[in-house]
Tab-separated table of C-alpha atoms and ligand atoms in Angstrom:
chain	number	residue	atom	x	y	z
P	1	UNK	CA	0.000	0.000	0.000
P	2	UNK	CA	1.108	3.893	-0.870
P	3	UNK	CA	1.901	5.807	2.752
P	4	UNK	CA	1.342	9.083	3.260
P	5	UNK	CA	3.923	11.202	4.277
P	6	UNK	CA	4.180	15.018	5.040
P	7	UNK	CA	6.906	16.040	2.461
P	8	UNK	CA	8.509	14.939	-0.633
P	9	UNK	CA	7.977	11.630	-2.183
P	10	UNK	CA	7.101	8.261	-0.139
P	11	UNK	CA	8.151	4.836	-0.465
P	12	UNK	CA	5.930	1.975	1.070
P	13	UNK	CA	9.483	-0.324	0.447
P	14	UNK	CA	10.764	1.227	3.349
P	15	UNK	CA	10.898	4.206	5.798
P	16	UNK	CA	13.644	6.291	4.042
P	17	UNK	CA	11.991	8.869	1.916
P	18	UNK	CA	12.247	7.727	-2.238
P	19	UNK	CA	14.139	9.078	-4.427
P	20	UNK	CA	12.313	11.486	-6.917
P	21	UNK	CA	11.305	10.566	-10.156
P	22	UNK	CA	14.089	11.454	-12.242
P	23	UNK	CA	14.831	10.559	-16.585
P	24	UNK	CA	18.447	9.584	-18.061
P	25	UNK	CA	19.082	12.888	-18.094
P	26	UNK	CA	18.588	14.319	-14.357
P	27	UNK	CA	14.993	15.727	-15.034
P	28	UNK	CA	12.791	15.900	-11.869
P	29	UNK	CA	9.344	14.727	-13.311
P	30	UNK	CA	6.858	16.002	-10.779
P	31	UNK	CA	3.912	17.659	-13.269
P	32	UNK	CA	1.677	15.138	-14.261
P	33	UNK	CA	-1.262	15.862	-16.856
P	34	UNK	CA	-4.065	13.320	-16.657
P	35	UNK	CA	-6.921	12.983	-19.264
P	36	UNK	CA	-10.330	11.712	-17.658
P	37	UNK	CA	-11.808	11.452	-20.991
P	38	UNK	CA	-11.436	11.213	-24.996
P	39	UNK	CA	-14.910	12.778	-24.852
P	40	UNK	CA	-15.774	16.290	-26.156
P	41	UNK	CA	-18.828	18.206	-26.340
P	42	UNK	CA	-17.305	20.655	-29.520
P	43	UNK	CA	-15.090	19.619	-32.134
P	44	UNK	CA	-12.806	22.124	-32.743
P	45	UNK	CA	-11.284	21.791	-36.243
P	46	UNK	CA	-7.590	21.520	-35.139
P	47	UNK	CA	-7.490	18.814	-32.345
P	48	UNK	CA	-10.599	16.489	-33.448
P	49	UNK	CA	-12.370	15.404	-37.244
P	50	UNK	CA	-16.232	16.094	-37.111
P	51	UNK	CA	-17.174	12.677	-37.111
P	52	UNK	CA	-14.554	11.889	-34.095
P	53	UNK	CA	-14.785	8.197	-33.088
P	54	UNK	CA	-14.076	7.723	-29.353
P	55	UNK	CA	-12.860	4.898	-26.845
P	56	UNK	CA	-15.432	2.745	-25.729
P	57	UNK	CA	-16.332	3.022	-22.220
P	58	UNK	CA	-14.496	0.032	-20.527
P	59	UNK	CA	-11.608	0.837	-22.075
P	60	UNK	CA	-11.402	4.241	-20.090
P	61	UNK	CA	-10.165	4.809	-16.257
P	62	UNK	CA	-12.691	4.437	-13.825
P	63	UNK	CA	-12.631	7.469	-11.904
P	64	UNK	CA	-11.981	5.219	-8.774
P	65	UNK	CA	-8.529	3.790	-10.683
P	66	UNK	CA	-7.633	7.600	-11.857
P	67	UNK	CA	-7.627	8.513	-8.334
P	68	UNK	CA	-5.597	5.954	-7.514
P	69	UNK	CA	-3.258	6.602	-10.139
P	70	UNK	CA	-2.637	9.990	-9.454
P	71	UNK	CA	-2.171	9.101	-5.930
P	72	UNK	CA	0.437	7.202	-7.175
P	73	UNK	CA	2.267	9.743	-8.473
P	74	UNK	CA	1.638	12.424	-5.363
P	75	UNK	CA	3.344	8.946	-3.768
P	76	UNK	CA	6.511	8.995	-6.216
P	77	UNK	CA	6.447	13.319	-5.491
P	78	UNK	CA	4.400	14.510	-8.035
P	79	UNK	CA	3.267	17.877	-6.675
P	80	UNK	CA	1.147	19.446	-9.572
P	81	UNK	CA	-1.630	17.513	-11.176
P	82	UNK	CA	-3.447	19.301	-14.343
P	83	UNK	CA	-6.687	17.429	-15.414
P	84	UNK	CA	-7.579	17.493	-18.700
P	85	UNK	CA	-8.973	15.859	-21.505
P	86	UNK	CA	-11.065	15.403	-24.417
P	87	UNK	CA	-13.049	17.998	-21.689
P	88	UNK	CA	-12.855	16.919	-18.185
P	89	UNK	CA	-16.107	18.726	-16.768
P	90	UNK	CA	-17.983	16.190	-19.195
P	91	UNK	CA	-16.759	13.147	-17.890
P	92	UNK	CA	-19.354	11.794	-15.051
P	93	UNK	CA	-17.784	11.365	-11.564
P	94	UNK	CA	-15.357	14.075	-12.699
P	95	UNK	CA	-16.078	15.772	-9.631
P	96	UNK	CA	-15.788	13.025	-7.075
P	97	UNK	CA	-11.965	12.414	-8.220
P	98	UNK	CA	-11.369	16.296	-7.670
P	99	UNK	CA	-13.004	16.154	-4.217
P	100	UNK	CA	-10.872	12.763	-4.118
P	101	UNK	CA	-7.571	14.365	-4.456
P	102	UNK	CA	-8.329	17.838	-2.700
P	103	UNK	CA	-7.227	15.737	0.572
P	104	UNK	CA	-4.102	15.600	-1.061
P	105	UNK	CA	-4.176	19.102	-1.543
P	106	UNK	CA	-5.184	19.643	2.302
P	107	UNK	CA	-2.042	17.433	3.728
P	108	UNK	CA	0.487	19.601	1.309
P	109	UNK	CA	1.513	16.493	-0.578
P	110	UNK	CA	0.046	18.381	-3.828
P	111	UNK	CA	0.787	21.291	-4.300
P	112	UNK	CA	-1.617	22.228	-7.013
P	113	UNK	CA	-4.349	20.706	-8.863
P	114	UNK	CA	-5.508	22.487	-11.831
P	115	UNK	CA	-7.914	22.198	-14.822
P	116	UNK	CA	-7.830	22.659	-18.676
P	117	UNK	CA	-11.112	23.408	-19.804
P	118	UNK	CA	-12.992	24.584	-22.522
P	119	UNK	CA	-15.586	26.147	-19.819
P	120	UNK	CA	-18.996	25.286	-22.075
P	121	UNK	CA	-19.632	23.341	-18.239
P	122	UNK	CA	-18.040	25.939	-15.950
P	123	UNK	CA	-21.066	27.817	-15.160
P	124	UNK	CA	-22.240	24.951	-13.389
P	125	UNK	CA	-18.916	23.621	-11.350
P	126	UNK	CA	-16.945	26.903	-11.168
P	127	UNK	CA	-17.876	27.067	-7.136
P	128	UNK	CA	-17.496	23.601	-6.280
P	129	UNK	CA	-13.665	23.122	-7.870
P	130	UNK	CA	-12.684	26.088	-6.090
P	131	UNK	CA	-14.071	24.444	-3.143
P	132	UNK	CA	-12.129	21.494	-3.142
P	133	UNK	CA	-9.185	24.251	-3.671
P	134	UNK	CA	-8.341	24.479	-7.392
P	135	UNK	CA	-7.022	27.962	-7.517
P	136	UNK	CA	-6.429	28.073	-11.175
P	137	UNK	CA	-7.940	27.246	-14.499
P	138	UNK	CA	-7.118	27.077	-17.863
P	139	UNK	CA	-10.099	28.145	-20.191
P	140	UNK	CA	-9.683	27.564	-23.983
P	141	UNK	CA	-10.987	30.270	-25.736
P	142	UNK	CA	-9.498	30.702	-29.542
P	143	UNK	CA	-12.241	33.994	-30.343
P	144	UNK	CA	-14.693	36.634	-29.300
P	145	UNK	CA	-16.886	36.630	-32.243
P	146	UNK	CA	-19.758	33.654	-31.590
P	147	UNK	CA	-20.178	32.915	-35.494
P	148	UNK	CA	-16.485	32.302	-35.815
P	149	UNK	CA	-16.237	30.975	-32.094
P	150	UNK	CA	-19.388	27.942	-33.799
P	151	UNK	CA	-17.456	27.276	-36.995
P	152	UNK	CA	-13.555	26.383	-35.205
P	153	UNK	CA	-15.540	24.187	-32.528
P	154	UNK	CA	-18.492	23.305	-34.577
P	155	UNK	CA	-21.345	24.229	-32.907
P	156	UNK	CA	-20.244	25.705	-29.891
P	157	UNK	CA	-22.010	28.730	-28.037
P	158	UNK	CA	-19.611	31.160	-26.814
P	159	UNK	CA	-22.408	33.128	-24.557
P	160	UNK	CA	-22.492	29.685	-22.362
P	161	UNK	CA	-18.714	29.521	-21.947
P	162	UNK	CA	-18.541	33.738	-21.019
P	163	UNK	CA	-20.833	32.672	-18.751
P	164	UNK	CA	-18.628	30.026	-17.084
P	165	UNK	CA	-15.708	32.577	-16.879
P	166	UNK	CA	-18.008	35.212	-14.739
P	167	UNK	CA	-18.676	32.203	-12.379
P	168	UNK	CA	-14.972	30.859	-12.212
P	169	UNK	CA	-14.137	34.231	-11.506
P	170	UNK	CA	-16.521	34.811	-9.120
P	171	UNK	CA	-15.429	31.825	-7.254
P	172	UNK	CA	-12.222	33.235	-7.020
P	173	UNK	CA	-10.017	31.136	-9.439
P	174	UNK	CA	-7.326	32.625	-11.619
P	175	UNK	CA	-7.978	32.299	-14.999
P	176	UNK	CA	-5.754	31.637	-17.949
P	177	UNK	CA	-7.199	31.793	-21.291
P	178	UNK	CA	-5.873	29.346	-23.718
P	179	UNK	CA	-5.934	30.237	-27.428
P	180	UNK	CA	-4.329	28.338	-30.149
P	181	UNK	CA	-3.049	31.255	-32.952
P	182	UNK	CA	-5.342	30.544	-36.496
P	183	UNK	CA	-3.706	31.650	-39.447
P	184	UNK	CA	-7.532	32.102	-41.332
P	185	UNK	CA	-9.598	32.411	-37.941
P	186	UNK	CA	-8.269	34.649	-35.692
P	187	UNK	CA	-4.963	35.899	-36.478
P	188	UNK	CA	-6.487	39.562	-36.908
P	189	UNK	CA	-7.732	39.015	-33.760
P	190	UNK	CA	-5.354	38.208	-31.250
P	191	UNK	CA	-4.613	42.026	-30.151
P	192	UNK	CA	-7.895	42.384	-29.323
P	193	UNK	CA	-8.497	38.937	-27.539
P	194	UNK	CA	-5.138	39.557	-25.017
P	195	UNK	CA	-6.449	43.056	-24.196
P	196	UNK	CA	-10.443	41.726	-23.397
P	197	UNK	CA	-8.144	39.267	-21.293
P	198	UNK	CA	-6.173	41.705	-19.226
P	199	UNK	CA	-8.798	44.303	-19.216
P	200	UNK	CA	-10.562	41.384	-17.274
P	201	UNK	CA	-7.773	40.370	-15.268
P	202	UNK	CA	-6.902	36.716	-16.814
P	203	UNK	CA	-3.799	35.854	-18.088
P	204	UNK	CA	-3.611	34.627	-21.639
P	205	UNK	CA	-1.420	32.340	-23.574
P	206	UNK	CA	-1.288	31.704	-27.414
P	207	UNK	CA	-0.636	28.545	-28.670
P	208	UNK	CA	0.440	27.228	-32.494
P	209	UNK	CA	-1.189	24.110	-33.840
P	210	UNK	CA	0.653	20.967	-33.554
P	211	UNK	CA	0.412	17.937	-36.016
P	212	UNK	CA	-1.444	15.900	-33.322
P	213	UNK	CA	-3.928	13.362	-34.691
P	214	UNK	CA	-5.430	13.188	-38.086
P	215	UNK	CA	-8.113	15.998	-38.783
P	216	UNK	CA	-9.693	17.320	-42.035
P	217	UNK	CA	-7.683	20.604	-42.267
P	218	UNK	CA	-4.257	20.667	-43.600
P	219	UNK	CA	-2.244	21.985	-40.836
P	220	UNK	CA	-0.794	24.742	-43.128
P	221	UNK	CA	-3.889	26.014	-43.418
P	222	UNK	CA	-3.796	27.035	-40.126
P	223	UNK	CA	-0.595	27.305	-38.874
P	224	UNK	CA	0.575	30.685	-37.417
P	225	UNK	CA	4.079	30.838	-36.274
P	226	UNK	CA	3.552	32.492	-33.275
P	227	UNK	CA	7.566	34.479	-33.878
P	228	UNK	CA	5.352	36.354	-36.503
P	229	UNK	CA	2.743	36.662	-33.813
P	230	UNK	CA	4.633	38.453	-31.333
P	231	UNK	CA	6.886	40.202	-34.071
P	232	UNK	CA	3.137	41.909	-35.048
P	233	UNK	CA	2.358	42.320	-31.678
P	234	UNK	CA	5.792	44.461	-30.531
P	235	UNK	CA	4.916	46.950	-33.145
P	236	UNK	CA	2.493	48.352	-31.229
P	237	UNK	CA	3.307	46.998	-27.629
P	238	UNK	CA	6.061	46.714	-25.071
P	239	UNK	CA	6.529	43.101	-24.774
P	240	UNK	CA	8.748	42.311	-21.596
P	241	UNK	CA	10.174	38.905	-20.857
P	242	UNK	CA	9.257	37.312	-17.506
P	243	UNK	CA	11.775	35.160	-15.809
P	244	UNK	CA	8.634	33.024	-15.214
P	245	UNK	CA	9.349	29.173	-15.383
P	246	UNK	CA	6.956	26.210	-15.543
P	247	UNK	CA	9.305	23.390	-16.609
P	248	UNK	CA	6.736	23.645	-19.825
P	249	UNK	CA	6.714	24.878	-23.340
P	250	UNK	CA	5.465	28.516	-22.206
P	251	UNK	CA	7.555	31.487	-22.097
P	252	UNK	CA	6.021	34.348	-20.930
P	253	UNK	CA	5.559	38.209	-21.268
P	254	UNK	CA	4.468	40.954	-19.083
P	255	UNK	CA	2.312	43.638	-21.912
P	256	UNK	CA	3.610	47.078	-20.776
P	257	UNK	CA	0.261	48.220	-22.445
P	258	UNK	CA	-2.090	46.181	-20.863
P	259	UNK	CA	-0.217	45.299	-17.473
P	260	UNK	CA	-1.440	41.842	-18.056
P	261	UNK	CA	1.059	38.737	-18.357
P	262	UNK	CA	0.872	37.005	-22.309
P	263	UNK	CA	2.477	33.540	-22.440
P	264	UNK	CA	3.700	31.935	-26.134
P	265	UNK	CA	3.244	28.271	-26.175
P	266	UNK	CA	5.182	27.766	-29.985
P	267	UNK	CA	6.867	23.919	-30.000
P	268	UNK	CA	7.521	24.530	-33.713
P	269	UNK	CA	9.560	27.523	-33.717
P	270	UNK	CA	11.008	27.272	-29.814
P	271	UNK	CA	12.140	24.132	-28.624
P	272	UNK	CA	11.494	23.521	-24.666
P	273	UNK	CA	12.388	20.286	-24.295
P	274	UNK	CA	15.625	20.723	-21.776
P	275	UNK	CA	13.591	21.929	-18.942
P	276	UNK	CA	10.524	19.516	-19.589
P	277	UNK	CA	9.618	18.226	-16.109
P	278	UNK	CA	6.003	16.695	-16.647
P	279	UNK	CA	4.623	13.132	-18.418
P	280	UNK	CA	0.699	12.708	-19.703
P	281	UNK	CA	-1.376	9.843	-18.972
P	282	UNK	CA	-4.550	9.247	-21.063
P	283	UNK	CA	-8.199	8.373	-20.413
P	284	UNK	CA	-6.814	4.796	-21.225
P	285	UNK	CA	-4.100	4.822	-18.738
P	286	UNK	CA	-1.082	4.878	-21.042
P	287	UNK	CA	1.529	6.789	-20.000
P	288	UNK	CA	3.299	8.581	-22.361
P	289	UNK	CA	6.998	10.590	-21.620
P	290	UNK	CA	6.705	13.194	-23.916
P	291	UNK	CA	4.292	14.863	-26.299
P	292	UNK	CA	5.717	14.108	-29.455
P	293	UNK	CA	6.701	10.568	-29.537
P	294	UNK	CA	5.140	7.629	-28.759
P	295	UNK	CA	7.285	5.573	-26.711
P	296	UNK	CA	4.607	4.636	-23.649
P	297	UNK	CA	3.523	2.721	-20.494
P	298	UNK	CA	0.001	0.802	-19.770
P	299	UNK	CA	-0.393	1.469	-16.652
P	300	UNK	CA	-4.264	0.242	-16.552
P	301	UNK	CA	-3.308	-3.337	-17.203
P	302	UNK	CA	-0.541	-3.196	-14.286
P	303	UNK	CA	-3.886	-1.133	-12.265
P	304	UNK	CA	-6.234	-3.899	-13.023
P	305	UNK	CA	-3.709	-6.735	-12.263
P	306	UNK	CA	-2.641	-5.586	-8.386
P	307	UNK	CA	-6.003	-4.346	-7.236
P	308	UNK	CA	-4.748	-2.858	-3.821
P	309	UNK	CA	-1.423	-3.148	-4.403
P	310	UNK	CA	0.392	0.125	-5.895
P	311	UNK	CA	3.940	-1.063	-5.353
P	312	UNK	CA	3.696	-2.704	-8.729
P	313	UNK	CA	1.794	0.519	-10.061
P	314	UNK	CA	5.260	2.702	-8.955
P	315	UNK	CA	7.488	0.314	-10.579
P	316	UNK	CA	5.906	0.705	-13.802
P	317	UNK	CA	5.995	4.400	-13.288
P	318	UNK	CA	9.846	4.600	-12.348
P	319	UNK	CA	10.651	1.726	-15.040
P	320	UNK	CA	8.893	3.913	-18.104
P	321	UNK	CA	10.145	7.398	-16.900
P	322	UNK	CA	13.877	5.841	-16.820
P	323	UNK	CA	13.546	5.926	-20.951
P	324	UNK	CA	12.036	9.267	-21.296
P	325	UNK	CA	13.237	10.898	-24.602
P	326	UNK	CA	15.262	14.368	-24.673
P	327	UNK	CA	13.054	15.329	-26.461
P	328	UNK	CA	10.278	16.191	-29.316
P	329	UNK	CA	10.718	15.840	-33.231
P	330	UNK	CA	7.641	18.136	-34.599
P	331	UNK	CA	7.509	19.309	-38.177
P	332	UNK	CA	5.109	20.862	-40.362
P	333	UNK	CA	7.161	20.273	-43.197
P	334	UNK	CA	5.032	20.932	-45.974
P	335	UNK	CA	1.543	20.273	-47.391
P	336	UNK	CA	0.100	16.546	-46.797
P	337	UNK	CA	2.364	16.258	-44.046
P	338	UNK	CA	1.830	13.418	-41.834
P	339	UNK	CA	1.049	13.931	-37.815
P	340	UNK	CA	3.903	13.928	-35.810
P	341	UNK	CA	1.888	11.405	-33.342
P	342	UNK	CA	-1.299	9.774	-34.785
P	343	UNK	CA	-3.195	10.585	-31.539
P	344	UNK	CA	-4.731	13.524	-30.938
P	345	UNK	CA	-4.440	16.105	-28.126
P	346	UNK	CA	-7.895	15.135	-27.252
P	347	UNK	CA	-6.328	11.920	-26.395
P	348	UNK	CA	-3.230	12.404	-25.164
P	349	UNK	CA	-4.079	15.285	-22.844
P	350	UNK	CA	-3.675	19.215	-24.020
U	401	SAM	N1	-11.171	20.364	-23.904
U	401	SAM	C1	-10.297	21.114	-23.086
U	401	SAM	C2	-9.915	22.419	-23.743
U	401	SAM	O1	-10.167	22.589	-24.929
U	401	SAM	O2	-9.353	23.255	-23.024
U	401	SAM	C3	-9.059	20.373	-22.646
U	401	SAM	C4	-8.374	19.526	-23.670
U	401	SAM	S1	-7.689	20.397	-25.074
U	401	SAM	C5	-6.989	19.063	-25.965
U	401	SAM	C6	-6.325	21.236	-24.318
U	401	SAM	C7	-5.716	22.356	-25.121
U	401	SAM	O3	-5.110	21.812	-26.269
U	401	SAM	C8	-6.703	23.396	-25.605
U	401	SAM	O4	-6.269	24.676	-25.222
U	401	SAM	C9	-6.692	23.246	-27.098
U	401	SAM	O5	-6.927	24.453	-27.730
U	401	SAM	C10	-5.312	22.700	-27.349
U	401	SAM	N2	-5.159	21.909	-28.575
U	401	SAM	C11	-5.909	20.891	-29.035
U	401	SAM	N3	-5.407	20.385	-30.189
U	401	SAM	C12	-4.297	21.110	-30.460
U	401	SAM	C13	-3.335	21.079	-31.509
U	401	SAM	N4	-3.393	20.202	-32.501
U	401	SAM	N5	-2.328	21.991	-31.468
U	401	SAM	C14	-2.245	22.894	-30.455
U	401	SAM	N6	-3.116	22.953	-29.434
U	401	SAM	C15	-4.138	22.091	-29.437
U	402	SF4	FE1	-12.696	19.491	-27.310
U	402	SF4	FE2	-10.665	20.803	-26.235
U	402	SF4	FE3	-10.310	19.366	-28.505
U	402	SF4	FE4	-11.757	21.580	-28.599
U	402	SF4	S1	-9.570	21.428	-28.076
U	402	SF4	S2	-12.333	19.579	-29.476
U	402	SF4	S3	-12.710	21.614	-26.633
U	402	SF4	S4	-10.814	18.576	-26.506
């Protein structure tokens, strides 16, 4: 059985406190991203095809064996857990596995537990996640305009999901807007969708596609180096770095005009790799080491096989995270080029 200890990571093999989870080359991995489902109530045109097939049921987590796995890794000193999906706040008993691991959050094991969301639910769970004590929330929001906001998710209603940030807010979580930089959707845009942010007081961070999954678009289409992005954006604003950190892809600026902070999630043009301290787990249980390859771990058939024993569960962990990669290998080479990894980020956990 997992202990439970006050600080830093626990082994039940014995009372000296475990090493931490560590790859070949001396990255602390304690940032885990967890998908609770494949499941999406919009499509948007980069991350899913319009007639997306998903997982059948049993082949998913039970929320009772995602709790367990990401107790797991608070055991091996994970200390931030982002939930994600496919969109979490659709996936039933999503809920019960937050107010799950808020007791991890109450001893100080976890350190924070956040949420990637593309808020069409929020309204409705905004005050019971910060209850359990998420403090911060990632909305995805890639435009203003409701006609353009229905055709990139296909059908969405961007009133419902304005709606949901007035109630996160209201509850008192931070809230970072997510939105991934359209060369034909929203490019013109982006100005006026980081000052709405600020001028609300959310942070806001611009991603470029990545060749995740197979969708009907060519990715040219809409790729938008986001270098040209910020080279557009300096024209007209004071764009100062932030020492900011998050062992992730984001590097981040403070808008002189705006006060607000802007972060630039771009994988294609800016490679992040060195620093990477996290690993994603899908809705499956399949743990993969790094975004852009597929080298991987199933972890539900090592779940299913030691019901009540983790000790098995942590070897697995250690065993796959001793083989993470350096790094990534994305390229959007050219028209008709194929996906770096065939799954999508629905899948694998944005
Ligand atoms: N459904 C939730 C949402 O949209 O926030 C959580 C999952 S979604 C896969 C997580 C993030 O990944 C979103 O901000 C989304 O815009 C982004 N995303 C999805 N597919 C992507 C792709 N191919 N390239 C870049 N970002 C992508
Ligand atoms: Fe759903 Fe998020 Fe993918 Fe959009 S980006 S289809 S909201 S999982």
């Amino acid at each position: 059985m997992a202990t439970t200890g006050s600080d830093g990571p626990v082994d039940a093999e014995g009372p000296w406190p475990a090493p931490p989870l560590a790859d070949p080359f001396g990255r602390v991995i304690d940032y885990v991203r967890i998908s609770e489902t494949d499941r999406c109530d919009l499509r948007c045109t980069y991350c899913m095809t319009e007639r997306q097939s998903f997982l059948p049921r049993q082949e998913l987590l039970t929320i009772e064996e995602l709790g367990r796995l990401c107790s797991t890794f608070i055991d091996l000193g994970a200390k931030r857990l982002r939930l994600t999906g496919g969109e979490p706040l659709i996936r039933k008993g999503f809920m019960d596995l937050v107010s799950d691991l808020s007791r991890h959050l109450q001893s100080g094991r976890l350190k924070e537990l956040t949420l990637t969301t593309n808020g069409t639910q929020l309204a409705r769970h905004a005050e019971a996640l910060a209850r359990y004590g998420v403090k911060r929330i990632n909305v995805s929001v890639d435009t203003l305009d409701a006609d353009a906001y229905r055709r990139i998710t296909r059908g969405g209603d961007l009133a419902g999901v304005l709606e949901g940030l007035d109630a996160a807010q209201a509850a008192g979580l931070k809230v970072m807007i997510n939105t991934v930089a359209l060369k034909g959707d929203n490019a013109e845009a982006l100005p006026a969708m980081i000052a709405w942010a600020h001028g609300r007081d959310m942070d806001i961070t611009l991603i470029e596609t990545m060749p995740l999954g197979q969708i009907e678009a060519d990715r040219m289409d809409q790729y938008l180096p986001l270098s040209r992005v910020r080279a557009e954006l300096e024209r007209g604003w004071t764009l100062t770095p932030l020492g900011r950190r998050t062992g992730g892809p984001a590097r981040y600026v403070r808008v002189g005009e705006t006060g607000g902070i802007l972060g630039f999630i771009a994988p294609m043009t800016h490679s992040f790799c060195e620093t990477c301290n996290r690993v994603r787990v899908t809705c499956t249980g399949t743990l993969f080491l790094c975004l852009g390859q597929d080298d991987h771990a199933d972890l539900k058939a090592v779940l299913r096989h030691n019901p009540g024993d983790d000790a098995p569960v942590r070897a697995a962990i250690r065993e796959a995270i001793a083989r993470k990669p350096r790094g990534h290998e994305f390229d959007i080479s050219g028209r008709g080029a194929a996906p770096a990894v065939s799954r999508p980020m629905s899948m694998t956990g944005g």
